[in-house]
Amino acid sequence: MLIAQLTDLHIKKAGKRAYRKVDTLKCLQNAVEHINNLKPMPDMVVVTGDLADFGEPCEYEVIYPELAKLKPVLKVVPGNHDHRTHLREALGSIATFAEHEYCHFSEFAGGYQLIGLDTSVVGKPYGMLAQSSLEWLDNELAHCQDKPALLFMHHPPMTVGLSHMDVQKLLNDDQLYQVLQRYSHVKGIVAGHLHRPIFATWQGLPVWVGPSHSHSVSLDLDPNAPSSFSLEPVAIQLFRLSPEGITSHISYIDDADGPYPFFDENNQLID
């Protein structure tokens, strides 16, 4: 199974540029086209939050027709810039959610249990999992321990050295771990929020943070670094799920020169 991750769309009313600089609507359109043209095409697209910039209904009106163009199955969880009620109302016809007050999802596909967690706190930059969400997760994991599980959420549970973003992580990661430590079939976590491709381990679990298909948080590991963004090469993350395990790949959206062969027509290494 192949899953494409989209994250941190930050779409504004009428497609207005973000921070007066970034055409996030055009970036989303390019990312959707990129995904639809991948070979093989992904089986699923998971959007890990911050679809809108202010969580307003008019922003989701811009987002809906673009995500509706995606050919693979669509799954969505909110981020800190989203408003879960507005998101559910706008996207409920193209992305299914669990019967819960928060926008979670649980899906069995490709031999895996795929679980999306809504970590958003409306109006706040940090993430929290409500007690009812932790109980829901515990129940979902308990009922299918014979299949490997992969979690998707917006806020990463660990710090990464980007100080202005680390204060916005999942604040109750300890409570999440209390649930996950009971289940050996959980194989990792996919997150967004940081606008950078980052791989980490947290409590022994791999955590993959998706890159930005629009603007990147600047890589500055100085503890006093200002909050800023950079226009780096844009990309999405792909996950290949197999019985052997999970493999991630970064797929760049901008055209690159190539591909070129390593070997000539006589099957000799080109010198």
Coordinates of C-alpha atoms in Angstrom, one line a residue:
M1 CA 0.0 0.0 0.0
L2 CA 1.2 3.5 -0.8
I3 CA 0.1 6.5 1.2
A4 CA 0.8 10.2 0.3
Q5 CA 0.9 12.7 3.1
L6 CA -0.2 16.3 2.6
T7 CA 0.2 18.7 5.5
D8 CA 0.0 22.4 6.4
L9 CA -2.0 23.7 3.5
H10 CA -2.7 27.1 5.1
I11 CA -5.3 28.1 2.6
K12 CA -6.8 31.6 3.0
K13 CA -10.0 33.3 1.9
A14 CA -10.2 33.7 -1.8
G15 CA -6.8 32.2 -2.2
K16 CA -5.0 35.2 -0.7
R17 CA -1.3 34.8 -0.2
A18 CA 0.0 33.6 3.2
Y19 CA 2.2 36.1 5.0
R20 CA 1.9 38.3 1.8
K21 CA 4.4 36.0 0.2
V22 CA 3.3 32.4 -0.3
D23 CA 0.7 31.4 -2.9
T24 CA -0.6 28.5 -0.8
L25 CA -3.5 27.8 -3.1
K26 CA -1.2 27.3 -6.2
C27 CA 1.1 25.2 -4.0
L28 CA -1.9 23.0 -3.1
Q29 CA -3.0 22.7 -6.7
N30 CA 0.6 21.7 -7.7
A31 CA 0.7 19.1 -4.9
V32 CA -2.7 17.6 -5.9
E33 CA -1.6 17.3 -9.6
H34 CA 1.7 15.8 -8.5
I35 CA 0.0 13.1 -6.4
N36 CA -2.5 12.3 -9.2
N37 CA 0.3 11.8 -11.6
L38 CA 2.5 9.6 -9.5
K39 CA 3.2 6.1 -10.8
P40 CA 2.1 4.0 -9.1
M41 CA -0.6 6.2 -7.8
P42 CA -1.0 6.3 -4.0
D43 CA -3.9 4.3 -2.6
M44 CA -4.7 7.0 0.0
V45 CA -3.9 10.6 0.8
V46 CA -3.8 11.6 4.5
V47 CA -3.9 15.4 5.3
T48 CA -2.3 16.0 8.7
G49 CA -3.8 19.3 9.6
D50 CA -3.7 23.1 9.1
L51 CA -5.8 22.9 6.0
A52 CA -7.1 26.4 6.6
D53 CA -5.2 29.4 8.0
F54 CA -7.9 30.7 10.3
G55 CA -10.4 27.9 10.3
E56 CA -13.1 30.0 8.6
P57 CA -15.9 28.5 6.5
C58 CA -14.8 30.6 3.5
E59 CA -11.4 29.0 3.6
Y60 CA -12.8 25.5 3.5
E61 CA -14.9 26.6 0.5
V62 CA -11.6 27.2 -1.3
I63 CA -10.1 23.9 -0.1
Y64 CA -12.9 21.6 -0.9
P65 CA -12.8 21.7 -4.7
E66 CA -9.0 21.3 -4.7
L67 CA -9.0 18.2 -2.5
A68 CA -12.0 16.8 -4.4
K69 CA -9.7 16.5 -7.4
L70 CA -7.6 13.9 -5.6
K71 CA -8.0 10.4 -7.2
P72 CA -6.9 8.4 -4.1
V73 CA -9.0 7.9 -1.0
L74 CA -8.8 11.0 1.3
K75 CA -8.4 11.1 5.0
V76 CA -8.1 14.2 7.1
V77 CA -7.2 15.3 10.7
P78 CA -7.3 19.0 11.8
G79 CA -4.4 21.1 12.9
N80 CA -4.1 24.1 15.2
H81 CA -5.1 26.5 12.4
D82 CA -8.3 24.6 11.7
H83 CA -11.8 24.6 13.3
R84 CA -13.0 21.1 13.6
T85 CA -16.7 21.9 13.2
H86 CA -16.2 23.9 10.0
L87 CA -13.8 21.3 8.7
R88 CA -16.2 18.4 9.2
E89 CA -19.1 20.3 7.7
A90 CA -17.1 21.3 4.6
L91 CA -15.2 18.1 3.9
G92 CA -17.5 15.4 5.3
S93 CA -18.6 14.3 1.8
I94 CA -15.1 13.5 0.7
A95 CA -13.3 12.5 3.9
T96 CA -15.0 10.3 6.5
F97 CA -14.6 10.7 10.3
A98 CA -15.3 8.5 13.3
E99 CA -18.4 9.0 15.3
H100 CA -16.8 11.1 17.9
E101 CA -16.9 14.8 18.8
Y102 CA -13.3 15.1 17.6
C103 CA -12.3 14.5 14.0
H104 CA -10.6 11.1 14.3
F105 CA -10.6 8.3 11.8
S106 CA -9.8 4.6 11.9
E107 CA -9.4 2.6 8.7
F108 CA -8.1 -0.9 7.9
A109 CA -6.2 -0.9 4.6
G110 CA -3.2 -2.6 3.2
G111 CA -2.9 -5.0 6.1
Y112 CA -2.6 -2.0 8.5
Q113 CA -4.8 -0.3 11.0
L114 CA -4.6 3.4 10.1
I115 CA -5.7 5.8 12.9
G116 CA -6.0 9.6 12.6
L117 CA -6.1 11.6 15.8
D118 CA -7.4 15.2 16.2
T119 CA -4.9 16.9 18.5
S120 CA -6.2 20.4 17.8
V121 CA -7.3 22.9 20.5
V122 CA -9.4 25.5 18.8
G123 CA -7.7 28.9 19.1
K124 CA -4.4 27.5 20.5
P125 CA -1.1 26.7 18.7
Y126 CA -0.2 23.7 20.8
G127 CA -1.8 20.2 20.7
M128 CA -3.7 18.2 23.3
L129 CA -5.5 14.9 23.2
A130 CA -8.7 15.0 25.2
Q131 CA -9.5 12.3 27.6
S132 CA -12.3 11.1 25.4
S133 CA -9.8 10.9 22.5
L134 CA -7.3 8.8 24.5
E135 CA -10.1 6.4 25.5
W136 CA -11.2 6.2 21.9
L137 CA -7.6 5.4 20.8
D138 CA -7.3 2.8 23.5
N139 CA -10.5 1.1 22.4
E140 CA -9.4 1.2 18.7
L141 CA -6.0 -0.4 19.4
A142 CA -7.4 -3.0 21.8
H143 CA -9.8 -4.4 19.2
C144 CA -7.2 -5.1 16.5
Q145 CA -3.9 -6.2 17.9
D146 CA -3.3 -8.7 15.1
K147 CA -2.5 -6.0 12.6
P148 CA 0.3 -3.4 12.7
A149 CA -1.0 0.1 13.4
L150 CA 0.2 3.5 12.1
L151 CA -1.0 6.8 13.7
F152 CA -1.5 10.1 12.0
M153 CA -1.8 13.5 13.8
H154 CA -0.9 17.1 13.4
H155 CA 1.2 17.9 16.5
P156 CA 4.4 15.8 16.9
P157 CA 4.9 14.4 20.4
M158 CA 8.6 15.3 20.8
T159 CA 10.8 18.3 20.6
V160 CA 13.1 18.7 17.6
G161 CA 15.3 21.7 18.5
L162 CA 13.2 24.4 16.8
S163 CA 12.4 26.4 19.9
H164 CA 9.5 28.4 18.6
M165 CA 7.8 25.3 17.3
D166 CA 8.7 23.0 20.3
V167 CA 6.5 25.0 22.6
Q168 CA 3.6 24.1 20.2
K169 CA 4.1 20.3 20.3
L170 CA 1.6 17.8 21.7
L171 CA 1.6 18.9 25.3
N172 CA 0.2 15.7 26.9
D173 CA 2.5 13.3 25.1
D174 CA 3.0 11.4 28.4
Q175 CA -0.7 10.5 28.4
L176 CA -0.5 9.3 24.8
Y177 CA 2.5 7.1 25.7
Q178 CA 0.5 5.6 28.6
V179 CA -1.9 4.3 26.0
L180 CA 0.6 3.3 23.4
Q181 CA 2.9 1.4 25.7
R182 CA 0.2 -1.3 26.1
Y183 CA 0.3 -2.1 22.4
S184 CA 3.3 -3.6 20.7
H185 CA 1.5 -3.5 17.3
V186 CA 1.8 0.3 17.0
K187 CA 4.7 0.8 14.5
G188 CA 5.0 4.6 14.3
I189 CA 3.5 8.1 14.1
V190 CA 3.1 10.4 11.1
A191 CA 2.8 14.1 12.0
G192 CA 2.8 17.6 10.5
H193 CA 3.0 21.1 12.0
L194 CA 6.8 21.6 11.6
H195 CA 6.9 22.4 7.9
R196 CA 10.1 20.3 7.6
P197 CA 11.0 16.7 6.8
I198 CA 12.1 15.4 10.1
F199 CA 12.6 11.8 11.3
A200 CA 12.9 11.1 15.1
T201 CA 12.4 8.4 17.7
W202 CA 10.1 9.0 20.6
Q203 CA 9.6 6.5 23.4
G204 CA 11.1 3.9 21.0
L205 CA 8.7 4.7 18.2
P206 CA 9.6 6.2 14.9
V207 CA 8.0 9.6 14.1
W208 CA 7.9 10.9 10.6
V209 CA 7.2 14.7 10.2
G210 CA 6.0 15.7 6.7
P211 CA 7.8 18.3 4.6
S212 CA 6.1 21.4 3.2
H213 CA 4.6 21.6 -0.3
S214 CA 4.5 25.4 0.1
H215 CA 6.7 27.2 2.7
S216 CA 9.2 25.7 5.2
V217 CA 9.9 26.6 8.8
S218 CA 13.5 27.9 8.6
L219 CA 16.1 25.4 9.9
D220 CA 17.7 27.4 12.7
L221 CA 18.6 25.3 15.8
D222 CA 19.7 28.4 17.8
P223 CA 17.5 28.3 21.0
N224 CA 16.9 32.1 20.5
A225 CA 16.1 31.8 16.8
P226 CA 13.2 34.0 15.6
S227 CA 10.1 32.5 14.1
S228 CA 10.6 32.6 10.3
F229 CA 9.9 30.7 7.1
S230 CA 11.9 29.9 4.0
L231 CA 11.0 29.0 0.4
E232 CA 12.8 25.7 0.1
P233 CA 12.3 23.0 -2.5
V234 CA 8.7 21.8 -2.1
A235 CA 7.8 18.1 -1.5
I236 CA 5.4 15.6 0.0
Q237 CA 6.1 12.4 1.9
L238 CA 5.2 8.9 0.7
F239 CA 4.8 5.8 2.9
R240 CA 5.1 2.3 1.5
L241 CA 3.4 -0.1 3.8
S242 CA 4.2 -3.8 3.4
P243 CA 4.3 -7.0 5.6
E244 CA 8.0 -6.2 6.1
G245 CA 7.4 -2.8 7.6
I246 CA 7.1 0.9 6.7
T247 CA 9.3 2.9 4.4
S248 CA 9.1 6.6 3.8
H249 CA 10.2 8.6 0.8
I250 CA 10.4 12.3 0.0
S251 CA 8.8 13.1 -3.4
Y252 CA 9.8 16.5 -4.7
I253 CA 7.1 18.4 -6.6
D254 CA 9.4 20.8 -8.7
D255 CA 10.7 19.3 -11.9
A256 CA 14.2 17.9 -11.6
D257 CA 16.6 17.1 -14.5
G258 CA 16.5 13.5 -15.4
P259 CA 16.1 10.6 -15.0
Y260 CA 19.3 9.5 -16.7
P261 CA 20.5 5.9 -17.2
F262 CA 23.5 4.4 -15.2
F263 CA 24.1 1.9 -18.0
D264 CA 24.5 2.1 -21.8
E265 CA 22.8 0.0 -24.5
N266 CA 25.4 -2.7 -23.9
N267 CA 24.5 -2.8 -20.2
Q268 CA 27.9 -1.3 -19.4
L269 CA 28.3 1.4 -16.7
I270 CA 28.5 4.8 -18.4
D271 CA 32.0 6.3 -18.0

